Short mmCIF file of N, CA, C and O and ligand atoms in Angstrom, two decimals:
data_model
loop_
_atom_site.label_atom_id
_atom_site.label_comp_id
_atom_site.label_asym_id
_atom_site.label_seq_id
_atom_site.Cartn_x
_atom_site.Cartn_y
_atom_site.Cartn_z
N MET O 1 22.03 7.89 4.39
CA MET O 1 21.30 9.62 5.11
C MET O 1 20.35 9.31 6.34
O MET O 1 19.47 8.24 5.49
N ALA O 2 19.47 9.71 6.78
CA ALA O 2 18.18 8.91 8.29
C ALA O 2 16.88 9.17 7.06
O ALA O 2 17.22 10.15 7.11
N SER O 3 16.10 8.78 7.53
CA SER O 3 14.48 8.21 7.04
C SER O 3 14.24 9.60 8.33
O SER O 3 14.23 9.79 8.70
N VAL O 4 13.20 10.52 7.37
CA VAL O 4 12.17 11.12 8.55
C VAL O 4 11.37 10.63 9.40
O VAL O 4 10.68 11.07 10.11
N TYR O 5 10.49 9.36 8.65
CA TYR O 5 9.81 8.27 8.55
C TYR O 5 10.57 7.28 9.43
O TYR O 5 10.88 6.90 8.13
N GLN O 6 10.61 6.41 10.53
CA GLN O 6 11.40 6.10 10.71
C GLN O 6 9.91 4.53 10.91
O GLN O 6 9.42 4.57 12.19
N VAL O 7 9.87 4.62 10.10
CA VAL O 7 9.13 2.79 10.40
C VAL O 7 9.47 1.36 10.11
O VAL O 7 10.52 1.13 9.63
N THR O 8 9.53 0.72 11.36
CA THR O 8 9.94 -0.96 11.36
C THR O 8 8.90 -2.03 10.89
O THR O 8 7.88 -1.52 10.42
N LYS O 9 9.95 -3.01 10.70
CA LYS O 9 9.22 -4.38 9.50
C LYS O 9 8.02 -4.38 10.98
O LYS O 9 7.03 -5.04 10.97
N GLU O 10 8.24 -4.80 11.86
CA GLU O 10 7.12 -5.68 13.07
C GLU O 10 6.15 -3.93 13.06
O GLU O 10 4.69 -5.15 13.15
N GLU O 11 5.85 -2.95 13.03
CA GLU O 11 5.39 -2.13 13.20
C GLU O 11 3.97 -2.39 11.80
O GLU O 11 3.07 -1.89 11.35
N ILE O 12 4.67 -2.60 10.04
CA ILE O 12 4.48 -3.02 9.16
C ILE O 12 3.88 -3.97 9.71
O ILE O 12 2.24 -4.44 8.78
N GLU O 13 4.12 -4.95 10.48
CA GLU O 13 3.91 -6.73 10.32
C GLU O 13 1.75 -6.05 11.56
O GLU O 13 1.13 -6.99 11.19
N ALA O 14 2.55 -5.64 11.96
CA ALA O 14 1.53 -5.33 13.32
C ALA O 14 0.29 -4.46 12.47
O ALA O 14 -0.72 -4.98 12.91
N ILE O 15 0.09 -3.73 11.58
CA ILE O 15 -1.04 -2.84 10.99
C ILE O 15 -1.45 -3.71 9.69
O ILE O 15 -2.46 -3.61 9.74
N SER O 16 -1.15 -4.38 9.64
CA SER O 16 -1.44 -5.21 8.40
C SER O 16 -1.62 -6.38 8.36
O SER O 16 -2.52 -6.91 8.19
N GLY O 17 -1.42 -6.96 9.49
CA GLY O 17 -2.00 -8.75 10.21
C GLY O 17 -0.91 -9.75 8.85
O GLY O 17 -1.60 -10.23 8.66
N VAL O 18 -0.44 -9.05 8.29
CA VAL O 18 0.42 -9.90 7.02
C VAL O 18 1.43 -10.30 7.58
O VAL O 18 2.43 -9.77 8.28
N ASN O 19 1.49 -12.03 7.45
CA ASN O 19 2.94 -12.95 7.68
C ASN O 19 3.87 -12.92 6.07
O ASN O 19 3.35 -13.80 5.28
N PRO O 20 4.78 -12.05 5.65
CA PRO O 20 5.53 -12.05 4.74
C PRO O 20 6.30 -13.44 4.59
O PRO O 20 5.82 -14.18 3.28
N LEU O 21 6.63 -14.24 5.33
CA LEU O 21 7.07 -15.68 5.31
C LEU O 21 6.20 -16.44 4.61
O LEU O 21 6.82 -17.18 4.62
N LYS O 22 4.92 -16.42 4.80
CA LYS O 22 3.87 -17.36 3.92
C LYS O 22 4.20 -17.21 2.22
O LYS O 22 4.45 -18.75 1.58
N CYS O 23 4.99 -16.12 1.47
CA CYS O 23 4.73 -15.95 0.47
C CYS O 23 5.80 -17.25 -0.42
O CYS O 23 6.93 -17.48 0.24
N MET O 24 5.60 -17.27 -1.76
CA MET O 24 6.19 -18.47 -1.51
C MET O 24 6.64 -18.28 -3.63
O MET O 24 7.37 -18.57 -4.67
N ARG O 25 6.38 -17.05 -3.11
CA ARG O 25 7.29 -16.37 -4.46
C ARG O 25 7.28 -16.50 -6.43
O ARG O 25 7.89 -16.61 -6.97
N CYS O 26 5.77 -16.60 -6.15
CA CYS O 26 5.21 -17.57 -7.22
C CYS O 26 4.82 -16.21 -8.00
O CYS O 26 4.72 -16.28 -9.62
N GLY O 27 4.98 -14.73 -7.48
CA GLY O 27 4.71 -14.11 -8.84
C GLY O 27 3.28 -13.38 -9.14
O GLY O 27 2.79 -13.00 -10.27
N ARG O 28 2.12 -14.08 -8.95
CA ARG O 28 0.94 -13.86 -9.16
C ARG O 28 0.57 -13.12 -9.37
O ARG O 28 0.07 -11.60 -9.60
N CYS O 29 0.47 -12.03 -8.16
CA CYS O 29 -0.11 -11.11 -7.51
C CYS O 29 0.40 -10.24 -7.95
O CYS O 29 -0.75 -9.23 -8.87
N THR O 30 2.09 -10.17 -8.63
CA THR O 30 2.25 -8.87 -9.79
C THR O 30 2.18 -9.13 -11.04
O THR O 30 1.49 -8.16 -12.27
N ALA O 31 1.64 -10.56 -11.30
CA ALA O 31 0.76 -10.51 -12.72
C ALA O 31 -0.20 -9.71 -13.16
O ALA O 31 -0.09 -9.82 -14.22
N THR O 32 -1.41 -9.89 -11.92
CA THR O 32 -2.51 -9.60 -12.16
C THR O 32 -2.97 -7.61 -11.74
O THR O 32 -3.93 -7.41 -11.82
N CYS O 33 -1.38 -7.35 -11.10
CA CYS O 33 -1.65 -6.05 -10.77
C CYS O 33 -2.29 -4.95 -11.95
O CYS O 33 -0.60 -4.48 -12.53
N PRO O 34 -2.82 -3.89 -11.97
CA PRO O 34 -3.18 -3.23 -12.94
C PRO O 34 -2.04 -1.67 -12.68
O PRO O 34 -2.15 -1.04 -13.78
N SER O 35 -1.73 -1.63 -12.22
CA SER O 35 -0.13 -0.66 -12.01
C SER O 35 0.69 -1.32 -12.02
O SER O 35 2.07 -0.24 -11.79
N PHE O 36 1.24 -2.12 -11.96
CA PHE O 36 2.66 -2.74 -12.98
C PHE O 36 2.88 -1.86 -13.36
O PHE O 36 4.29 -1.64 -12.89
N ASP O 37 2.78 -0.80 -14.54
CA ASP O 37 3.63 -0.16 -15.42
C ASP O 37 4.05 0.74 -14.46
O ASP O 37 4.95 2.16 -15.05
N ASN O 38 3.70 1.48 -13.72
CA ASN O 38 3.62 2.41 -13.22
C ASN O 38 4.62 2.25 -10.72
O ASN O 38 4.92 3.12 -10.15
N MET O 39 4.79 1.19 -11.05
CA MET O 39 4.88 0.70 -9.00
C MET O 39 6.94 0.28 -9.48
O MET O 39 6.90 -0.04 -10.40
N GLU O 40 7.72 1.11 -9.24
CA GLU O 40 8.94 0.68 -8.70
C GLU O 40 9.19 -0.71 -7.80
O GLU O 40 10.02 -1.58 -8.97
N TYR O 41 8.24 -0.35 -7.30
CA TYR O 41 8.08 -2.19 -6.77
C TYR O 41 6.95 -2.84 -6.87
O TYR O 41 6.05 -2.17 -6.05
N HIS O 42 6.82 -3.91 -7.39
CA HIS O 42 5.69 -4.74 -7.42
C HIS O 42 5.01 -5.14 -6.15
O HIS O 42 6.40 -5.80 -5.34
N PRO O 43 4.39 -5.87 -6.00
CA PRO O 43 3.68 -6.58 -4.80
C PRO O 43 4.45 -7.36 -4.72
O PRO O 43 4.25 -7.93 -2.63
N HIS O 44 4.54 -8.58 -5.52
CA HIS O 44 5.87 -9.60 -4.83
C HIS O 44 6.82 -9.03 -4.37
O HIS O 44 7.90 -9.66 -3.12
N GLN O 45 7.08 -7.91 -4.29
CA GLN O 45 8.55 -7.64 -4.58
C GLN O 45 8.43 -6.89 -2.69
O GLN O 45 9.29 -6.71 -1.67
N PHE O 46 7.16 -6.01 -2.51
CA PHE O 46 6.62 -5.46 -1.53
C PHE O 46 6.59 -6.38 -0.37
O PHE O 46 7.49 -6.32 0.48
N VAL O 47 6.27 -7.88 -0.66
CA VAL O 47 6.34 -8.86 0.28
C VAL O 47 8.20 -9.10 0.84
O VAL O 47 7.80 -9.63 1.84
N ALA O 48 8.57 -9.44 -0.46
CA ALA O 48 9.61 -9.97 0.16
C ALA O 48 10.41 -8.78 0.37
O ALA O 48 11.71 -9.16 1.27
N MET O 49 10.65 -7.65 0.34
CA MET O 49 11.22 -6.63 1.26
C MET O 49 10.86 -6.39 2.30
O MET O 49 11.56 -6.37 3.57
N VAL O 50 9.50 -6.75 2.75
CA VAL O 50 9.31 -6.38 4.43
C VAL O 50 9.66 -7.93 5.17
O VAL O 50 9.91 -7.70 5.94
N GLU O 51 10.05 -8.66 4.28
CA GLU O 51 10.41 -10.18 5.15
C GLU O 51 11.67 -9.19 5.58
O GLU O 51 12.47 -9.85 6.48
N ARG O 52 12.14 -9.05 4.46
CA ARG O 52 14.03 -8.65 4.33
C ARG O 52 14.53 -6.71 5.56
O ARG O 52 14.95 -6.95 5.87
N GLY O 53 13.12 -6.24 5.36
CA GLY O 53 13.02 -5.82 6.94
C GLY O 53 13.85 -3.93 6.13
O GLY O 53 14.40 -3.65 6.92
N GLU O 54 13.42 -4.41 4.36
CA GLU O 54 13.68 -3.69 3.74
C GLU O 54 12.41 -2.10 3.97
O GLU O 54 12.39 -1.34 2.40
N ILE O 55 12.79 -1.73 4.66
CA ILE O 55 11.04 -0.56 5.51
C ILE O 55 11.11 0.52 4.76
O ILE O 55 10.65 1.40 3.88
N GLU O 56 13.12 1.04 4.84
CA GLU O 56 13.55 2.89 4.16
C GLU O 56 12.73 2.76 2.78
O GLU O 56 12.36 3.66 2.30
N LYS O 57 13.19 1.17 2.04
CA LYS O 57 13.11 1.71 0.24
C LYS O 57 11.61 2.02 0.07
O LYS O 57 11.24 2.72 -0.26
N LEU O 58 10.57 1.22 0.77
CA LEU O 58 8.94 1.36 0.67
C LEU O 58 9.08 2.62 0.55
O LEU O 58 7.91 2.99 0.14
N VAL O 59 9.08 2.97 1.70
CA VAL O 59 8.55 4.12 2.91
C VAL O 59 9.14 5.40 1.88
O VAL O 59 8.33 6.42 1.46
N ARG O 60 10.81 5.64 1.13
CA ARG O 60 10.48 6.59 -0.33
C ARG O 60 10.18 5.84 -0.77
O ARG O 60 9.99 7.23 -1.90
N SER O 61 9.21 5.31 -1.28
CA SER O 61 9.03 4.88 -3.29
C SER O 61 7.52 5.55 -2.79
O SER O 61 6.70 5.21 -2.29
N ALA O 62 7.51 5.82 -4.64
CA ALA O 62 6.15 6.29 -5.02
C ALA O 62 5.40 5.66 -5.10
O ALA O 62 3.62 5.29 -5.42
N SER O 63 6.03 4.05 -4.80
CA SER O 63 5.17 2.75 -4.88
C SER O 63 4.20 2.97 -4.19
O SER O 63 3.22 2.80 -4.51
N VAL O 64 4.53 3.11 -3.16
CA VAL O 64 3.32 3.28 -1.97
C VAL O 64 1.72 4.02 -2.41
O VAL O 64 0.26 3.27 -2.01
N PHE O 65 2.02 5.05 -3.47
CA PHE O 65 0.56 5.90 -3.20
C PHE O 65 0.33 5.51 -5.07
O PHE O 65 -0.21 5.59 -5.09
N LYS O 66 0.86 4.68 -6.18
CA LYS O 66 0.74 4.24 -7.00
C LYS O 66 -0.19 2.82 -7.07
O LYS O 66 -1.10 2.83 -8.17
N CYS O 67 -0.50 2.35 -5.97
CA CYS O 67 -1.36 1.26 -5.26
C CYS O 67 -2.41 1.42 -5.53
O CYS O 67 -2.25 2.65 -4.85
N MET O 68 -3.91 0.72 -6.50
CA MET O 68 -5.00 1.66 -6.30
C MET O 68 -5.94 1.05 -4.88
O MET O 68 -6.35 1.51 -5.41
N SER O 69 -5.33 0.34 -4.62
CA SER O 69 -6.70 -0.89 -3.45
C SER O 69 -7.48 -1.51 -3.88
O SER O 69 -8.48 -0.85 -4.45
N CYS O 70 -6.69 -1.93 -5.25
CA CYS O 70 -8.04 -2.57 -6.11
C CYS O 70 -7.79 -4.26 -5.58
O CYS O 70 -9.42 -4.85 -5.08
N MET O 71 -6.90 -4.98 -4.87
CA MET O 71 -7.25 -5.99 -4.36
C MET O 71 -7.25 -7.14 -4.80
O MET O 71 -7.67 -8.51 -4.64
N ALA O 72 -6.76 -6.78 -6.46
CA ALA O 72 -6.28 -8.24 -7.03
C ALA O 72 -5.61 -9.05 -6.36
O ALA O 72 -5.53 -10.02 -7.43
N CYS O 73 -3.92 -8.40 -6.36
CA CYS O 73 -3.34 -9.08 -6.13
C CYS O 73 -3.53 -9.87 -4.91
O CYS O 73 -3.24 -11.30 -4.36
N LEU O 74 -4.61 -9.06 -3.95
CA LEU O 74 -5.31 -10.28 -2.61
C LEU O 74 -5.56 -10.92 -3.30
O LEU O 74 -5.19 -12.70 -2.90
N GLU O 75 -6.71 -11.65 -4.20
CA GLU O 75 -7.72 -12.32 -4.60
C GLU O 75 -6.71 -12.90 -5.12
O GLU O 75 -6.74 -14.18 -4.68
N ARG O 76 -5.80 -12.88 -5.83
CA ARG O 76 -4.85 -13.50 -7.30
C ARG O 76 -3.67 -14.86 -6.21
O ARG O 76 -2.90 -15.99 -6.30
N CYS O 77 -3.14 -14.49 -4.70
CA CYS O 77 -2.78 -14.90 -4.26
C CYS O 77 -2.99 -16.01 -3.49
O CYS O 77 -3.95 -16.55 -3.10
N PRO O 78 -1.80 -17.69 -3.77
CA PRO O 78 -2.76 -18.59 -3.14
C PRO O 78 -2.27 -19.70 -1.75
O PRO O 78 -2.83 -20.19 -1.77
N ARG O 79 -1.60 -18.16 -1.45
CA ARG O 79 -1.44 -17.77 0.45
C ARG O 79 -1.73 -17.47 1.09
O ARG O 79 -1.49 -16.98 2.00
N GLN O 80 -2.69 -16.54 0.19
CA GLN O 80 -3.58 -15.62 1.25
C GLN O 80 -2.21 -14.56 2.03
O GLN O 80 -2.82 -14.33 2.85
N VAL O 81 -1.17 -14.21 1.26
CA VAL O 81 -0.60 -13.52 1.87
C VAL O 81 -0.66 -11.40 2.35
O VAL O 81 -0.63 -11.44 3.56
N GLN O 82 -1.87 -11.87 0.89
CA GLN O 82 -2.15 -10.34 0.99
C GLN O 82 -1.48 -9.60 1.09
O GLN O 82 -1.05 -8.49 1.57
N PRO O 83 -0.37 -9.05 -0.09
CA PRO O 83 -0.04 -8.03 -0.34
C PRO O 83 -0.59 -7.14 -0.22
O PRO O 83 0.61 -6.29 0.04
N ALA O 84 -1.70 -6.02 -0.85
CA ALA O 84 -2.02 -5.00 -0.24
C ALA O 84 -2.11 -3.90 1.42
O ALA O 84 -2.62 -2.70 0.95
N LYS O 85 -2.57 -5.50 1.60
CA LYS O 85 -2.79 -4.99 3.37
C LYS O 85 -1.58 -4.49 3.51
O LYS O 85 -0.68 -4.15 4.47
N LEU O 86 -0.17 -5.17 2.91
CA LEU O 86 1.53 -4.83 3.05
C LEU O 86 1.63 -3.63 2.67
O LEU O 86 1.64 -2.51 3.31
N ILE O 87 1.56 -3.11 1.18
CA ILE O 87 1.38 -1.79 0.81
C ILE O 87 0.35 -0.79 1.76
O ILE O 87 0.72 0.21 1.48
N GLU O 88 -1.07 -1.04 1.44
CA GLU O 88 -1.43 0.24 2.27
C GLU O 88 -1.08 0.60 4.16
O GLU O 88 -0.90 1.37 4.37
N ALA O 89 -0.49 -0.74 4.31
CA ALA O 89 0.58 -0.59 6.11
C ALA O 89 1.22 0.64 6.01
O ALA O 89 1.82 0.88 6.68
N VAL O 90 2.39 0.20 5.14
CA VAL O 90 3.14 1.87 4.37
C VAL O 90 2.65 2.40 4.23
O VAL O 90 3.32 3.57 5.48
N ARG O 91 1.96 2.37 3.76
CA ARG O 91 1.03 4.39 3.50
C ARG O 91 0.26 4.65 4.96
O ARG O 91 0.37 5.35 4.63
N LEU O 92 0.20 3.75 5.40
CA LEU O 92 -0.80 4.72 6.55
C LEU O 92 0.48 4.81 7.71
O LEU O 92 0.08 5.64 8.22
N ALA O 93 1.83 3.85 8.10
CA ALA O 93 2.39 4.54 8.62
C ALA O 93 2.83 5.92 7.64
O ALA O 93 3.33 6.54 9.57
N VAL O 94 3.09 5.95 6.44
CA VAL O 94 3.97 7.31 6.44
C VAL O 94 3.69 7.95 7.26
O VAL O 94 3.14 9.00 7.56
N ILE O 95 1.34 8.22 6.75
CA ILE O 95 0.61 9.13 6.78
C ILE O 95 0.18 9.60 8.36
O ILE O 95 0.31 10.75 8.37
N ARG O 96 0.63 8.60 9.26
CA ARG O 96 0.89 8.38 10.51
C ARG O 96 2.05 9.32 11.41
O ARG O 96 2.01 10.25 11.96
N LYS O 97 2.98 9.14 10.79
CA LYS O 97 4.48 9.87 10.16
C LYS O 97 3.82 11.22 10.77
O LYS O 97 4.50 12.18 10.92
N GLN O 98 3.43 11.53 9.51
CA GLN O 98 3.43 12.68 8.38
C GLN O 98 2.02 13.86 9.50
O GLN O 98 1.70 14.84 9.63
N GLU O 99 1.62 13.11 10.47
CA GLU O 99 0.29 13.16 11.24
C GLU O 99 -1.08 14.16 10.68
O GLU O 99 -0.84 15.10 10.38
N ALA O 100 -0.70 14.22 9.01
CA ALA O 100 -1.34 14.04 7.80
C ALA O 100 -3.03 13.84 8.22
O ALA O 100 -2.84 12.33 7.97
N ASN O 101 -3.99 14.47 7.20
CA ASN O 101 -4.90 13.93 7.13
C ASN O 101 -5.71 15.06 6.04
O ASN O 101 -6.13 15.80 6.68
N HIS O 102 -5.07 14.69 4.94
CA HIS O 102 -5.93 15.81 3.90
C HIS O 102 -6.80 15.50 3.22
O HIS O 102 -7.28 16.38 2.49
N LEU O 103 -8.22 14.12 3.34
CA LEU O 103 -9.55 14.25 3.39
C LEU O 103 -10.76 14.70 4.41
O LEU O 103 -10.32 13.42 4.84
N ARG O 104 -11.46 15.66 3.77
CA ARG O 104 -12.30 16.00 5.37
C ARG O 104 -13.51 15.74 4.33
O ARG O 104 -13.35 16.04 3.30
N PRO O 105 -14.49 14.86 5.27
CA PRO O 105 -15.74 15.11 4.68
C PRO O 105 -16.40 15.89 4.24
O PRO O 105 -17.60 16.31 2.97
N ASP O 106 -16.08 17.69 5.04
CA ASP O 106 -16.20 19.40 4.60
C ASP O 106 -15.83 19.01 2.88
O ASP O 106 -16.48 20.14 2.32
N ASP O 107 -14.37 18.23 2.66
CA ASP O 107 -13.97 19.43 1.24
C ASP O 107 -14.29 18.59 0.09
O ASP O 107 -14.39 18.87 -0.99
N LEU O 108 -15.46 17.45 0.42
CA LEU O 108 -15.64 16.56 -0.62
C LEU O 108 -16.97 16.61 -1.97
O LEU O 108 -16.21 17.47 -3.11
N PRO O 109 -17.25 18.03 -1.02
CA PRO O 109 -18.04 18.48 -2.72
C PRO O 109 -17.81 19.28 -3.42
O PRO O 109 -17.99 19.19 -4.68
N ALA O 110 -16.98 19.85 -2.98
CA ALA O 110 -15.97 20.56 -4.38
C ALA O 110 -15.39 19.89 -5.04
O ALA O 110 -15.02 20.46 -6.21
N LEU O 111 -14.86 18.91 -4.06
CA LEU O 111 -13.84 17.92 -5.61
C LEU O 111 -14.77 17.12 -6.44
O LEU O 111 -13.82 16.52 -7.29
N VAL O 112 -15.75 16.28 -5.80
CA VAL O 112 -16.28 15.71 -6.76
C VAL O 112 -17.15 16.01 -8.29
O VAL O 112 -17.60 17.20 -8.19
N ASP O 113 -17.07 15.58 -8.89
CA ASP O 113 -17.69 15.78 -10.05
C ASP O 113 -18.90 14.57 -10.68
O ASP O 113 -18.46 13.21 -10.17
N GLU O 114 -19.87 14.42 -11.11
CA GLU O 114 -20.55 13.61 -11.32
C GLU O 114 -20.06 12.52 -12.31
O GLU O 114 -20.15 11.47 -12.47
N ASP O 115 -18.52 12.42 -13.05
CA ASP O 115 -18.10 11.55 -13.98
C ASP O 115 -16.77 10.63 -12.57
O ASP O 115 -16.41 9.27 -13.19
N LEU O 116 -17.15 11.23 -11.19
CA LEU O 116 -16.06 10.24 -10.36
C LEU O 116 -16.82 8.91 -9.91
O LEU O 116 -17.13 9.46 -9.00
N PRO O 117 -15.92 7.90 -9.72
CA PRO O 117 -16.15 7.21 -9.67
C PRO O 117 -16.31 6.75 -8.42
O PRO O 117 -15.73 7.18 -7.64
N GLN O 118 -17.15 6.25 -7.73
CA GLN O 118 -18.03 5.77 -6.23
C GLN O 118 -16.60 5.50 -5.88
O GLN O 118 -15.98 5.25 -4.49
N GLN O 119 -15.75 3.84 -6.19
CA GLN O 119 -14.58 3.89 -6.45
C GLN O 119 -13.33 4.73 -5.81
O GLN O 119 -12.60 4.18 -4.85
N ALA O 120 -12.72 5.34 -6.62
CA ALA O 120 -11.86 6.78 -6.14
C ALA O 120 -12.06 7.46 -5.15
O ALA O 120 -11.16 7.07 -4.52
N ILE O 121 -13.44 7.84 -4.89
CA ILE O 121 -13.21 8.20 -3.44
C ILE O 121 -12.79 7.11 -2.34
O ILE O 121 -12.30 7.90 -1.38
N VAL O 122 -13.87 6.44 -2.37
CA VAL O 122 -13.50 5.41 -1.11
C VAL O 122 -12.18 5.30 -1.20
O VAL O 122 -11.27 5.06 -0.48
N SER O 123 -11.07 4.32 -2.42
CA SER O 123 -9.54 4.64 -2.41
C SER O 123 -9.25 5.88 -1.64
O SER O 123 -8.15 5.62 -0.95
N ALA O 124 -9.47 6.74 -2.35
CA ALA O 124 -9.17 8.22 -1.77
C ALA O 124 -8.78 8.68 0.12
O ALA O 124 -8.27 8.56 0.74
N TYR O 125 -10.07 7.75 0.59
CA TYR O 125 -10.02 8.11 1.44
C TYR O 125 -9.07 6.74 2.23
O TYR O 125 -8.44 6.99 2.78
N ARG O 126 -9.20 5.57 1.43
CA ARG O 126 -8.63 5.06 2.08
C ARG O 126 -7.00 5.10 2.65
O ARG O 126 -6.13 5.12 3.13
N LYS O 127 -6.55 6.15 1.65
CA LYS O 127 -5.42 6.97 1.00
C LYS O 127 -4.79 8.04 2.22
O LYS O 127 -3.55 8.07 2.65
N PHE O 128 -5.73 8.89 2.40
CA PHE O 128 -5.53 10.08 2.81
C PHE O 128 -6.16 9.93 4.80
O PHE O 128 -6.02 11.11 5.23
N THR O 129 -7.58 9.40 5.09
CA THR O 129 -7.97 9.44 6.05
C THR O 129 -7.57 9.24 7.06
O THR O 129 -8.18 9.13 8.10
N LYS O 130 -7.18 7.52 7.50
CA LYS O 130 -6.58 6.99 8.09
C LYS O 130 -5.79 7.26 8.90
O LYS O 130 -4.79 8.20 8.87
S1 SF4 R 201 -4.38 -3.55 -4.86
FE1 SF4 R 201 -2.00 -2.45 -5.22
S2 SF4 R 201 -1.01 -4.00 -5.42
FE2 SF4 R 201 -2.71 -5.27 -5.52
S3 SF4 R 201 -3.19 -5.68 -7.58
FE3 SF4 R 201 -4.26 -3.74 -6.79
S4 SF4 R 201 -2.90 -2.23 -7.59
FE4 SF4 R 201 -1.87 -3.86 -7.62
S1 SF4 R 202 1.02 -14.32 -5.02
FE1 SF4 R 202 0.68 -14.47 -3.27
S2 SF4 R 202 2.30 -16.61 -3.12
FE2 SF4 R 202 2.26 -15.57 -4.65
S3 SF4 R 202 4.18 -14.21 -5.25
FE3 SF4 R 202 2.47 -13.11 -4.32
S4 SF4 R 202 2.14 -13.08 -2.20
FE4 SF4 R 202 3.74 -14.26 -2.80
#
């Protein structure tokens, strides 16, 4: 079945600036990921799948939106592959294809309560506003 959102490996590499060929499959990124249990595809798998051009599976996976953008995988990678940037690039590509922009500054006051951590707002903007 054809995808609604056609995203190429070249697009993902251009948006992220990541070269997945640098990955040595050590798994440190996945070992440190706090969203491990919620992600169908884990950080090291994202890298390998982009390298193989399996973008369709990533575009369709909820894993793209389970990443919390904590950047732990980026910090732990000994090869500076930056898996989080690949995940973010897939997320952005999907959002751009959808022409979606779900979060506007004017909407924030009604959504924010005093217990909401600031990081959650930053993360939401990364996911919904670019
Ligand atoms: S940025 Fe995303 S993929 Fe990387 S460790 Fe954090 S939650 Fe996991
Ligand atoms: S930590 Fe870096 S080198 Fe190791 S598997 Fe993850 S992306 Fe690849």
